[in-house]
Tab-separated table of C-alpha atoms in Angstrom:
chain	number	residue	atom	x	y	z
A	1	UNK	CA	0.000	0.000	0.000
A	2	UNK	CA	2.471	2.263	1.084
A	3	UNK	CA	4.166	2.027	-2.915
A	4	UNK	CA	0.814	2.751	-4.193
A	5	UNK	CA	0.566	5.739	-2.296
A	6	UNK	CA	4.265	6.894	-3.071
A	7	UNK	CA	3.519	6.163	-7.171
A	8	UNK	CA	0.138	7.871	-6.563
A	9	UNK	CA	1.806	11.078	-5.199
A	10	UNK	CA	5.280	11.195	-7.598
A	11	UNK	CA	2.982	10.952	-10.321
A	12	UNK	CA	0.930	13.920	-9.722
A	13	UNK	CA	4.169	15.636	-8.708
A	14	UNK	CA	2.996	16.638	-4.881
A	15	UNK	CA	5.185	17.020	-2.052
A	16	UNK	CA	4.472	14.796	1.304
A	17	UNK	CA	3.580	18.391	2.850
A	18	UNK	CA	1.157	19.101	0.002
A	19	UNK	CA	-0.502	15.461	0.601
A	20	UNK	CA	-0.781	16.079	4.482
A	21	UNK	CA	-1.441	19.613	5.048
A	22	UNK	CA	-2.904	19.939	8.359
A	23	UNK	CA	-4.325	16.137	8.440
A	24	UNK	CA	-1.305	14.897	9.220
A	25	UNK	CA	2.722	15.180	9.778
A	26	UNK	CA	4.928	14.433	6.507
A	27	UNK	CA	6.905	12.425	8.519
A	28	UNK	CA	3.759	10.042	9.696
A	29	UNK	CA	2.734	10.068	5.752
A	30	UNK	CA	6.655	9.218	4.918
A	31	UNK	CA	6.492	6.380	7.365
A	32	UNK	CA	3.280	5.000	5.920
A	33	UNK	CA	5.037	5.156	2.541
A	34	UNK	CA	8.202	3.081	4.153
A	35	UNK	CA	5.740	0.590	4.799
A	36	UNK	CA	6.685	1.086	8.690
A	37	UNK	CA	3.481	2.866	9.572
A	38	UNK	CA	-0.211	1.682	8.854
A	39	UNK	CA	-3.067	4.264	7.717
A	40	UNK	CA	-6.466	4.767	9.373
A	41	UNK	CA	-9.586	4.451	7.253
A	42	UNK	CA	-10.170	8.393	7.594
A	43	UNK	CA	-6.622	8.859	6.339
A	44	UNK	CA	-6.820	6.413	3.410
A	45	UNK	CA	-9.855	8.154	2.577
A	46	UNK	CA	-8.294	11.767	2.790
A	47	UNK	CA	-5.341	9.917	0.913
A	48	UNK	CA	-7.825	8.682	-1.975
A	49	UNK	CA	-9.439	11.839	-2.828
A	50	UNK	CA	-5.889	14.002	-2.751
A	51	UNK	CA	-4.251	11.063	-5.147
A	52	UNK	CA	-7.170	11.042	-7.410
A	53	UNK	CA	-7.473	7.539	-6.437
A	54	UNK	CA	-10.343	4.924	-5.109
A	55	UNK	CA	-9.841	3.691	-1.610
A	56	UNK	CA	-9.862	0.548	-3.133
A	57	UNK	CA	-6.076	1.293	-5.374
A	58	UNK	CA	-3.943	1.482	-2.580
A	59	UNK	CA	-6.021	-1.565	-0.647
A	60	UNK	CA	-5.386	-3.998	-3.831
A	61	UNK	CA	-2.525	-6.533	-4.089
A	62	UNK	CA	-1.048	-5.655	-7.358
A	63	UNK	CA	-1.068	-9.318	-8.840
A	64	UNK	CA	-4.365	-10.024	-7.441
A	65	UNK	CA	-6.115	-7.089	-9.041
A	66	UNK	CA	-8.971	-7.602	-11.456
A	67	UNK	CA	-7.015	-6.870	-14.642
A	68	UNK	CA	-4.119	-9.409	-13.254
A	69	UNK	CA	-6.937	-12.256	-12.683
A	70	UNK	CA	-8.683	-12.178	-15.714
A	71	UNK	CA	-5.149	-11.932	-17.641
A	72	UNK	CA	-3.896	-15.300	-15.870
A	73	UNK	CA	-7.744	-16.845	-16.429
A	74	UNK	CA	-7.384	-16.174	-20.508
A	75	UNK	CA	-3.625	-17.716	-20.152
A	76	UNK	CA	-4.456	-20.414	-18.666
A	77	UNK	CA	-7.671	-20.991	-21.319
A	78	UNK	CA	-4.954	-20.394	-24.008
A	79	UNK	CA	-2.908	-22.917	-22.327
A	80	UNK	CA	-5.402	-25.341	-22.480
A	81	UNK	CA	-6.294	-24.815	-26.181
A	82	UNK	CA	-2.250	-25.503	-27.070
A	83	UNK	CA	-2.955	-28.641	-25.367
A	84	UNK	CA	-0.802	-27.424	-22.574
A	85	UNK	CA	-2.911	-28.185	-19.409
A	86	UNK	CA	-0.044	-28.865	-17.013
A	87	UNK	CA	0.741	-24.981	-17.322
A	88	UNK	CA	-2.706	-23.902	-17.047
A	89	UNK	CA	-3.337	-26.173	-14.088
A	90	UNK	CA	-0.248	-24.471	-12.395
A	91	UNK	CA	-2.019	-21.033	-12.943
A	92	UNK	CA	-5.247	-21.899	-12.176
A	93	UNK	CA	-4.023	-23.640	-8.787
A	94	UNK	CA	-2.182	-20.426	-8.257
A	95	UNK	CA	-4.579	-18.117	-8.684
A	96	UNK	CA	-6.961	-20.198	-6.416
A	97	UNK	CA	-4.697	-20.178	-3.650
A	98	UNK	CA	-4.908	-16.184	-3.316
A	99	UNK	CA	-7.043	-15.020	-0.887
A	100	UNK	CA	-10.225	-12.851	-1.126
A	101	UNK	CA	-10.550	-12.778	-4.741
A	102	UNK	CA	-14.163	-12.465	-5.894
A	103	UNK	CA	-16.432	-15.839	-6.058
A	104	UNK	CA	-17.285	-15.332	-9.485
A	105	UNK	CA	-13.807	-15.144	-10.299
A	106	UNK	CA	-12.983	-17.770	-8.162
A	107	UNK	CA	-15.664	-19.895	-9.651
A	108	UNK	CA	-14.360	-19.085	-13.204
A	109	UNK	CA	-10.860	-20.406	-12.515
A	110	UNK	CA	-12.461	-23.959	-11.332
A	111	UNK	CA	-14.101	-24.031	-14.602
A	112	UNK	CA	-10.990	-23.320	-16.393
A	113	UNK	CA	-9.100	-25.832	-13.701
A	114	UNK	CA	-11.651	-28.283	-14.441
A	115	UNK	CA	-10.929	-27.821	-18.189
A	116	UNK	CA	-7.138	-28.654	-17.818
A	117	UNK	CA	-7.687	-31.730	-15.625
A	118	UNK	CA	-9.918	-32.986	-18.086
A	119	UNK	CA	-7.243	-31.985	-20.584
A	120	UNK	CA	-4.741	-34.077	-18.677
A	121	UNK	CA	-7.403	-36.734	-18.509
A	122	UNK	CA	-7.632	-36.420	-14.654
A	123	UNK	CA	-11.449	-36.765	-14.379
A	124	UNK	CA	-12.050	-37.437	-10.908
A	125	UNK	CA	-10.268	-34.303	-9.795
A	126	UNK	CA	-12.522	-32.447	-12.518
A	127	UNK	CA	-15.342	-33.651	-11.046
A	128	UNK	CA	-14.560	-32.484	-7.491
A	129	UNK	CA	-13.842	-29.382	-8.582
A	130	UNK	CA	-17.077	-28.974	-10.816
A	131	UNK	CA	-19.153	-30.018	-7.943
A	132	UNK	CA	-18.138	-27.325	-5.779
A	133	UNK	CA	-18.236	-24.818	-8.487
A	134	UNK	CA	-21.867	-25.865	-9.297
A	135	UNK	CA	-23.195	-25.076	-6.118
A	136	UNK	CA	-21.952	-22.068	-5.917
A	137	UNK	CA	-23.088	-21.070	-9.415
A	138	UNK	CA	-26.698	-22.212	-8.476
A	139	UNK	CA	-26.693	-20.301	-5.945
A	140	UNK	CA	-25.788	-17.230	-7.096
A	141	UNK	CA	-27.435	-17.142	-10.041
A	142	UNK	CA	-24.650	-16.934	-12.632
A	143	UNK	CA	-26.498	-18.564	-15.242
A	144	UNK	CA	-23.728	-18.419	-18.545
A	145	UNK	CA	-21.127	-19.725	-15.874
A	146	UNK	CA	-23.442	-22.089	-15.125
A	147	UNK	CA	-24.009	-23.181	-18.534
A	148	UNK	CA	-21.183	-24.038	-19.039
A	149	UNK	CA	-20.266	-26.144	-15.553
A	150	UNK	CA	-23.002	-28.532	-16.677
A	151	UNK	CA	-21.483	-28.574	-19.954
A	152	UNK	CA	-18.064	-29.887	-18.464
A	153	UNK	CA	-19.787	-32.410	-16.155
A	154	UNK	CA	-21.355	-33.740	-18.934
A	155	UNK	CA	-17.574	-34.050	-20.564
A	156	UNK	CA	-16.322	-35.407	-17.820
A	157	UNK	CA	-18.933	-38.428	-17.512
A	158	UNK	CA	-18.416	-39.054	-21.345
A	159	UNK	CA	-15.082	-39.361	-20.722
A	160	UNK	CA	-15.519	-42.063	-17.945
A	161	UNK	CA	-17.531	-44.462	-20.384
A	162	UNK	CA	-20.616	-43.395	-18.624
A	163	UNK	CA	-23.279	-41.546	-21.575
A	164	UNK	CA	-26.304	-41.835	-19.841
A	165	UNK	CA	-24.850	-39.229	-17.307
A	166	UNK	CA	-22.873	-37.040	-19.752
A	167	UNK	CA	-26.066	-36.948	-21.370
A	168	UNK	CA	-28.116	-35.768	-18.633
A	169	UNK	CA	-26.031	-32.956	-17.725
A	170	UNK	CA	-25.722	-32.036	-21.793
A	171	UNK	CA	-29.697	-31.836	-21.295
A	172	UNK	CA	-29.338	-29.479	-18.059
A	173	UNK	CA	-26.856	-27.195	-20.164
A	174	UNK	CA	-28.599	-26.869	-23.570
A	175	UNK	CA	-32.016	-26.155	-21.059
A	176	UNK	CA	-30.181	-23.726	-19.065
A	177	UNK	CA	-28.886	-21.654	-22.644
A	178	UNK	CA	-32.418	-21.447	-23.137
A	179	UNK	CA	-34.081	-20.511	-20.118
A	180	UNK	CA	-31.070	-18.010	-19.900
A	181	UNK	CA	-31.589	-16.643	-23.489
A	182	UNK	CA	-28.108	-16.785	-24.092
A	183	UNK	CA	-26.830	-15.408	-27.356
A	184	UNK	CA	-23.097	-17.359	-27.598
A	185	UNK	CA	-23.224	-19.742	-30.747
A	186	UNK	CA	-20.094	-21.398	-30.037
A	187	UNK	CA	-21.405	-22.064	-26.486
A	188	UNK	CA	-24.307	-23.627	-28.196
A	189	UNK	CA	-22.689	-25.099	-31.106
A	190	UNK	CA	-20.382	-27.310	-28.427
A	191	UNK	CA	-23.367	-28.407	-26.667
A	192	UNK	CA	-25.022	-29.404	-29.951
A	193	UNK	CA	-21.960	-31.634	-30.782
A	194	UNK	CA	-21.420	-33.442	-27.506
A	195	UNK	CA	-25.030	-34.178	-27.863
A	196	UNK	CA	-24.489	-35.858	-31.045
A	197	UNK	CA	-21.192	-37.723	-29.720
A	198	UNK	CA	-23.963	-39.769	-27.689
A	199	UNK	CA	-25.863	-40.325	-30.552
A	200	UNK	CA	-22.727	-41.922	-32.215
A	201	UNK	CA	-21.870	-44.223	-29.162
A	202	UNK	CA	-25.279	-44.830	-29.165
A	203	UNK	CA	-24.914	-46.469	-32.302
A	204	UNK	CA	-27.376	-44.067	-34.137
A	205	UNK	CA	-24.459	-42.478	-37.023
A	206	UNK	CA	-27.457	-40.899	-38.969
A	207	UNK	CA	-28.887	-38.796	-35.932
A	208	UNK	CA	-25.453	-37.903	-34.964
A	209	UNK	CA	-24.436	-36.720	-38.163
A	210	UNK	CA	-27.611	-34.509	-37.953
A	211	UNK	CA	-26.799	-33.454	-34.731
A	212	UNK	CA	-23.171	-32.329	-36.064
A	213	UNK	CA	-24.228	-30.691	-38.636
A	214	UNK	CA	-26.880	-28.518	-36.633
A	215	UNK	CA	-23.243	-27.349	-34.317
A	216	UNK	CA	-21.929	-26.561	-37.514
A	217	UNK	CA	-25.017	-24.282	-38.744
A	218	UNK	CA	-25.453	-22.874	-34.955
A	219	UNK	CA	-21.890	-21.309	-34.985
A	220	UNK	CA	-20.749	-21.675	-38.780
A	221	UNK	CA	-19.349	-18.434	-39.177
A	222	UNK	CA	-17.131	-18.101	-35.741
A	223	UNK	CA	-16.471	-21.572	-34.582
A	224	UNK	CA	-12.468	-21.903	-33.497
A	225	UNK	CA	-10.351	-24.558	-34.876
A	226	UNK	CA	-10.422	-26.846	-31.481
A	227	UNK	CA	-14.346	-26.813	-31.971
A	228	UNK	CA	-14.885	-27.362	-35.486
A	229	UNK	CA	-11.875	-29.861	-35.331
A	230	UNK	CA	-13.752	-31.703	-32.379
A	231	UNK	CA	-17.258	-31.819	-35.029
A	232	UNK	CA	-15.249	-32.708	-37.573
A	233	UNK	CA	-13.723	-35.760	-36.171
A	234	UNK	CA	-17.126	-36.575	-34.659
A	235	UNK	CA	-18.703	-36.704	-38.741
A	236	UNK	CA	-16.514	-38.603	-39.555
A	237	UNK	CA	-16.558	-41.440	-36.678
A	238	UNK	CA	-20.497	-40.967	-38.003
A	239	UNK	CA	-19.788	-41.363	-41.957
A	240	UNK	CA	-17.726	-44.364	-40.831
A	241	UNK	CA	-20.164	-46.310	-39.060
A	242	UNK	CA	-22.940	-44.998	-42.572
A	243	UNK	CA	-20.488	-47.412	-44.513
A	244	UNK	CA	-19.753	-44.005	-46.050
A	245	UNK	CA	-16.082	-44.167	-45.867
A	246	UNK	CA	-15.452	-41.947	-48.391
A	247	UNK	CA	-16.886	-38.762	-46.251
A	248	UNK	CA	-15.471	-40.132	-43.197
A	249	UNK	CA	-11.942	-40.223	-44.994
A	250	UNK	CA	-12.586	-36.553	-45.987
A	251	UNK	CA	-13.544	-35.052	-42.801
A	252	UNK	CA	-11.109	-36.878	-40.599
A	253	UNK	CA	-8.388	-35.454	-42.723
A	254	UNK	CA	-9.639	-31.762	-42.331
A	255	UNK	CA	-9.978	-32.686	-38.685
A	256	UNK	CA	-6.647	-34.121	-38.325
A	257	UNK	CA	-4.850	-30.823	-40.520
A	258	UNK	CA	-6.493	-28.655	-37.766
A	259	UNK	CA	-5.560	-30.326	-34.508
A	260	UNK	CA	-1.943	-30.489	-36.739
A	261	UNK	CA	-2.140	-27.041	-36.295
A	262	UNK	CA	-2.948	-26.362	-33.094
A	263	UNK	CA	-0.290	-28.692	-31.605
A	264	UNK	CA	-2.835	-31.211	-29.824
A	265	UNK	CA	-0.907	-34.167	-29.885
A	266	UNK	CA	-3.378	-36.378	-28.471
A	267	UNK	CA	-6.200	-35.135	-30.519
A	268	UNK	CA	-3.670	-35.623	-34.036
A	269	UNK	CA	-3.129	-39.090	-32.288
A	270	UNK	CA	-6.937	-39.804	-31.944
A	271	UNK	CA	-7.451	-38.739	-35.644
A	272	UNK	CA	-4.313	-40.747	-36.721
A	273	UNK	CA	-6.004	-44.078	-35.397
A	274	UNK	CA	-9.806	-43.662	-36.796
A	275	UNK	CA	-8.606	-43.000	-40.062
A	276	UNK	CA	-6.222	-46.236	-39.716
A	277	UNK	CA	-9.387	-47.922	-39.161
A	278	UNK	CA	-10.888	-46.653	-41.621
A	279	UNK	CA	-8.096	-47.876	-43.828
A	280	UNK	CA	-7.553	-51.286	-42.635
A	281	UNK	CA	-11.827	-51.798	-43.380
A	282	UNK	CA	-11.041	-50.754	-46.936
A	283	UNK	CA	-8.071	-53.226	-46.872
A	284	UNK	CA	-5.471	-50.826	-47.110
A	285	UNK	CA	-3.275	-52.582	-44.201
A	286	UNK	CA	0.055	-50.879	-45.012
A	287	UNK	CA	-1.569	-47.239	-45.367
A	288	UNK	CA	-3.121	-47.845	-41.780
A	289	UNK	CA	-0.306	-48.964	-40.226
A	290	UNK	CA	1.830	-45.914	-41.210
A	291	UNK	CA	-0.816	-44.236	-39.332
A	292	UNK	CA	-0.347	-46.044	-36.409
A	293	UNK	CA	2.909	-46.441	-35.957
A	294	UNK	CA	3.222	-42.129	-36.457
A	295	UNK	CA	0.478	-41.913	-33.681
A	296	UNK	CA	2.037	-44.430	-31.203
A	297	UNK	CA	5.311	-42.485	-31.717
A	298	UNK	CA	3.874	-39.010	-30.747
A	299	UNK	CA	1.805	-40.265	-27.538
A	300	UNK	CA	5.547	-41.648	-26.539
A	301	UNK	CA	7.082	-38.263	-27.313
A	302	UNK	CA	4.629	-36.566	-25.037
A	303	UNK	CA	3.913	-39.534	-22.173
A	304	UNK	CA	0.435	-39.941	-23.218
A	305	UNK	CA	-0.092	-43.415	-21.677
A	306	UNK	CA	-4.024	-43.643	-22.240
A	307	UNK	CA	-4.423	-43.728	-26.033
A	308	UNK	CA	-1.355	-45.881	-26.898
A	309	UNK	CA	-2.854	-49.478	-26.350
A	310	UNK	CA	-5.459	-48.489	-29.168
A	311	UNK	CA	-2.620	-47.447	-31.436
A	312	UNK	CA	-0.138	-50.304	-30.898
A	313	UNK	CA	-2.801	-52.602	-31.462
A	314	UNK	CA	-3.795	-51.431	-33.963
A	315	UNK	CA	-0.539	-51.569	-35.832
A	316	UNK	CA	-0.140	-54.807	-34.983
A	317	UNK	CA	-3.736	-55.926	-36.477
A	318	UNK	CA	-2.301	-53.917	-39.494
A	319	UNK	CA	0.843	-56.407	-39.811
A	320	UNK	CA	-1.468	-59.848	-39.683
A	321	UNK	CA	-3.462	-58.261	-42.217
A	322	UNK	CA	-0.894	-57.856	-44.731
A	323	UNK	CA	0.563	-61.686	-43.628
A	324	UNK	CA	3.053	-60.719	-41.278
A	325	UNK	CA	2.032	-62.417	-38.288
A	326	UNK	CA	5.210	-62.411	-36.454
A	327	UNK	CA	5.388	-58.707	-36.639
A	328	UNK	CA	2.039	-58.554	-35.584
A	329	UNK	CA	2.922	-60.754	-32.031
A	330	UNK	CA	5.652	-58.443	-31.048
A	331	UNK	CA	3.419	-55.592	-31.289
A	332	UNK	CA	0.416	-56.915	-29.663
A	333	UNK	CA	2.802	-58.063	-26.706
A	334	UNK	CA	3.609	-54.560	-26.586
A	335	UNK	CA	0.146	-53.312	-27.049
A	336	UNK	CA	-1.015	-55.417	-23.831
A	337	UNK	CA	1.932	-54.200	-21.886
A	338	UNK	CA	0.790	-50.313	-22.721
A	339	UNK	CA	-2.714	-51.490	-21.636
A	340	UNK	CA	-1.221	-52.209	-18.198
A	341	UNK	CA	-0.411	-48.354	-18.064
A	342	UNK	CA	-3.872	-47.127	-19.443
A	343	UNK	CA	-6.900	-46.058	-17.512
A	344	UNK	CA	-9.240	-46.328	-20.716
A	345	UNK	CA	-10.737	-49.524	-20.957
A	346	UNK	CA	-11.255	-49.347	-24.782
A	347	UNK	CA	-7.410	-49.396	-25.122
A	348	UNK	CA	-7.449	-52.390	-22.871
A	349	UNK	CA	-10.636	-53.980	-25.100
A	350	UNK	CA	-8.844	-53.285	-28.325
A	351	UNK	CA	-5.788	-55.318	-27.461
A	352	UNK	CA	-7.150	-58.198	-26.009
A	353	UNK	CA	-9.520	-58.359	-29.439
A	354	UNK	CA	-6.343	-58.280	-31.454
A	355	UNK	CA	-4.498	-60.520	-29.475
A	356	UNK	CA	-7.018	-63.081	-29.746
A	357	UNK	CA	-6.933	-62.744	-33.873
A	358	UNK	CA	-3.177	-62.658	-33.823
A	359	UNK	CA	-2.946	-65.935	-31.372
A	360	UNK	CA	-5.449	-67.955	-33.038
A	361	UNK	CA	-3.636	-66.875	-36.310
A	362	UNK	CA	-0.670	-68.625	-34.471
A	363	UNK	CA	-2.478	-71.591	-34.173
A	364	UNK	CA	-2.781	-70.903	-30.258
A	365	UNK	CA	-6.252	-71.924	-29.676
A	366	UNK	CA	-6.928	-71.677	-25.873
A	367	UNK	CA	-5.134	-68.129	-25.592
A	368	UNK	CA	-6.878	-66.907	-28.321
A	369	UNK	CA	-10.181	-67.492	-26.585
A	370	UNK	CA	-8.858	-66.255	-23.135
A	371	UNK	CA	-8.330	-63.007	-24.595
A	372	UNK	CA	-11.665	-62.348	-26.166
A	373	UNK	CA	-12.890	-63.955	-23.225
A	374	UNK	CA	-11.608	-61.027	-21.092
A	375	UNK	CA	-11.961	-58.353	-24.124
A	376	UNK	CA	-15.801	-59.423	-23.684
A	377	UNK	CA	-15.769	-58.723	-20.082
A	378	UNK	CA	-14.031	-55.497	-20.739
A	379	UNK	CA	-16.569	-54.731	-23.160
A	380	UNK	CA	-19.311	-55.554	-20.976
A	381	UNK	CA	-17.927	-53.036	-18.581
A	382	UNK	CA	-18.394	-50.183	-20.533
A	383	UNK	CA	-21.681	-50.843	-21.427
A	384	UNK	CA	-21.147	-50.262	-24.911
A	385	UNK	CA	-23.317	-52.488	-27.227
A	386	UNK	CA	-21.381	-51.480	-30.261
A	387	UNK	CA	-17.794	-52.682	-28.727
A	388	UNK	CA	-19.444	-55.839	-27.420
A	389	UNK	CA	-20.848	-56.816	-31.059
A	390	UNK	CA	-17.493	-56.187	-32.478
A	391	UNK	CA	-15.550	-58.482	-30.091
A	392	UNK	CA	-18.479	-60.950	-30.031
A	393	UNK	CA	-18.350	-61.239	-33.783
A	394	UNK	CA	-14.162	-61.633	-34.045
A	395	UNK	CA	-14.828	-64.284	-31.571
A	396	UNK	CA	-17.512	-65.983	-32.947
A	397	UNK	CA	-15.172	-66.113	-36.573
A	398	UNK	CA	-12.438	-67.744	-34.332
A	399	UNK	CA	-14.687	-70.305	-32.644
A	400	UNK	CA	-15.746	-70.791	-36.300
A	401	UNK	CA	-12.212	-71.791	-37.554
A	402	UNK	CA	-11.706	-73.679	-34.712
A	403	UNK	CA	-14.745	-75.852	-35.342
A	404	UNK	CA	-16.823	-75.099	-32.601
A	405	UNK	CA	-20.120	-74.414	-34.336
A	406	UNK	CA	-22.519	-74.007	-31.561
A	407	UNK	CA	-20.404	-72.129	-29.636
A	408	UNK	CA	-19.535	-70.006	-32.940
A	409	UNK	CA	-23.450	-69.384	-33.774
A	410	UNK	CA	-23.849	-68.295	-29.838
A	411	UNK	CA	-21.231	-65.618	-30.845
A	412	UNK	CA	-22.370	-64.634	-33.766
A	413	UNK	CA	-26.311	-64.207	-32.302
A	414	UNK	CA	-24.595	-61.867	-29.294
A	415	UNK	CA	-23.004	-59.693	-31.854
A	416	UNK	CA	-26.448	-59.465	-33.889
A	417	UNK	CA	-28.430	-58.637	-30.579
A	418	UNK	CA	-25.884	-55.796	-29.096
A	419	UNK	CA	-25.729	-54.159	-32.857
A	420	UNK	CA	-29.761	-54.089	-32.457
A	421	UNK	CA	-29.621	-52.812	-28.822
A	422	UNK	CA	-26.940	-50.236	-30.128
A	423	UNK	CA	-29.467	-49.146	-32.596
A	424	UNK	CA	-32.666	-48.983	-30.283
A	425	UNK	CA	-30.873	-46.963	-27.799
């Protein structure tokens, strides 16, 4: 305070007798400027109106000023959109940590620190911190914040394999922009997508593609790359599962050419292994599995542990395709070894699928059924219909070769039932 006051005065060019007058002595105003004497309300407000100052300038801590917490809050989102959301973390914990900062600023930051712990994939910490920030948005009434809380929650659940809760709290934010009368179309063009994404895992490509599309028209004009990149990868999952690979080729290319740009190596990683797929169920095995081999090698340059299973397996699935199935066992060792490290199930699913191709393809009958025996359990887990048909239908073409018809047929009538389920949902 005492700097502030000394600034205040040097700027204006006054003397310490023109500042006291008869209030008070220069040297009691010189020792309040040392920082060795401490000023009464009366003379801080005496002070304020001879500096040409608000009480509350000389009361503020420089780097927790208003200016200084909204310029660490659009860091930190910057952060987070560079993919960096170790740094923003840091600042948002920082900025947390000061104390008497506003609550809507402080409830602002533990949106933006949820945002980087779901960045970092650290759900269970974003969920904490959502929680607290949701009750104190209800409460007070800050319905945009508020819209956008429930928008992360709903993020968050998605993330944990859990849709029917992501898309609850997708309904409470797309209800709350309305009631609200909010006028932010990328706001609403985000909700629209996620809301799609469960129509995809749902198993319904047609409604999500609609639903994409509709995020596209809602914010055509201003949507940033991370958004439209997001939508974009989301069509083409959609055109994928149409049998429309051509479209899904296309707009998982312009997805992957903007996460390129924006440096989001997991997101370029993602892309990288649908459009492998998408390869490999064209029969282009040596095109996919240039694709997954360049997306294994940049989760390893950043330490993305999550995402690599998927990738490593599917190189190796890649390798037996184009009749290299010793290439294809040292890569699905090292695909189950990754899963070890993963906390995403689907990793964990994908390998043990692959692994039970690639050992029956080595003639090693009982492990090949152990491991879609467990990638069924793992499939189960998730409660995704669409995952279990897909295991229960590489099984039930293994049981096949191996001569077990009945058990085969079972297989194959599980896969038919979950790809119905997947489409009633």
């Amino acid at each position: 305070m005492g700097a502030r006051i000394r600034k205040a005065r040097m700027e204006l060019g006054l003397s310490l007798a023109a500042v006291a007058q008869k209030d008070f002595s220069r040297a009691y105003l010189n020792q309040i400027e040392l920082g060795k004497a401490r000023a009464s309300t009366r003379i801080l407000q005496i002070l304020a109106e001879r500096l040409r100052r608000p009480v509350e300038y000389f009361l503020q801590d420089p780097h927790a000023s208003e200016t200084a917490l909204e310029l660490r809050l659009a860091e930190a989102g910057t952060r987070i959109k560079q993919g960096d959301g170790v740094r923003a973390r840091e600042l948002m914990t920082e900025l947390l940590a000061i104390p008497y900062i506003s609550p809507e600023i402080r409830t602002r930051a533990q949106l933006v620190l949820a945002e980087a712990h779901l960045k970092l994939r650290a759900i269970t910490q974003a969920i904490d911190v959502l929680e607290v920030a949701i009750k104190a948005c209800e409460s007070s009434g800050w319905r945009p914040v508020l819209v956008e809380l429930y928008d992360r929650m709903g993020s968050a659940y998605y993330f944990l394999r859990r849709p029917h809760e992501a898309g609850r709290w997708w309904d409470k934010a797309f209800s709350a922009y309305e009631d609200a009368e909010l006028t932010d179309p990328l706001l609403k063009a985000r909700i629209l997508g996620h809301r799609a994404n469960l129509h995809y895992v749902a198993g319904q490509p047609r409604e999500a593609i609609a639903g994409y599309q509709a995020a596209i028209a809602a914010a055509e004009d201003v949507l940033d790359m991370q958004a439209l990149g997001g939508i974009y990868e989301g069509l083409a999952l959609s055109f994928q599962k149409t049998g429309d690979l051509t479209r899904a080729l296309e707009y998982a290319q312009r997805s992957l050419r903007l996460f390129d740009m924006l440096q989001d190596v997991r997101m370029s990683a993602q892309l990288r292994n649908n459009m492998a797929e998408i390869l490999l169920s064209q029969g282009r095995a040596q095109e996919a599995e240039s694709l997954f081999l360049d997306g294994a090698d940049q989760l390893r340059r950043v330490g993305d542990k999550d995402l690599l299973p998927h990738l490593l397996a599917g190189a190796a699935e890649a390798a037996l395709n184009r009749g290299d199935p010793r290439l294809a066992a040292s890569r699905i060792e090292l695909a189950l070894e990754a899963a070890k490290d993963s906390n995403d199930p689907l990793g964990k699913l994908s390998a043990e699928r692959i692994a039970g191709r690639i050992t029956q393809a080595a003639g090693q009958q009982a492990e090949s059924r152990a491991h879609f025996e467990r990638a069924l359990e793992l499939a189960l887990g998730v409660a995704s219909p669409m995952a279990t048909s897909r295991v229960a239908f590489d099984y039930a073409q293994v049981l096949e070769e191996q001569g077990d018809a009945s058990q085969a047929l079972a297989r194959y009538r599980q896969a038919y039932k979950e790809r119905q389920a997947a489409q009633l949902a």
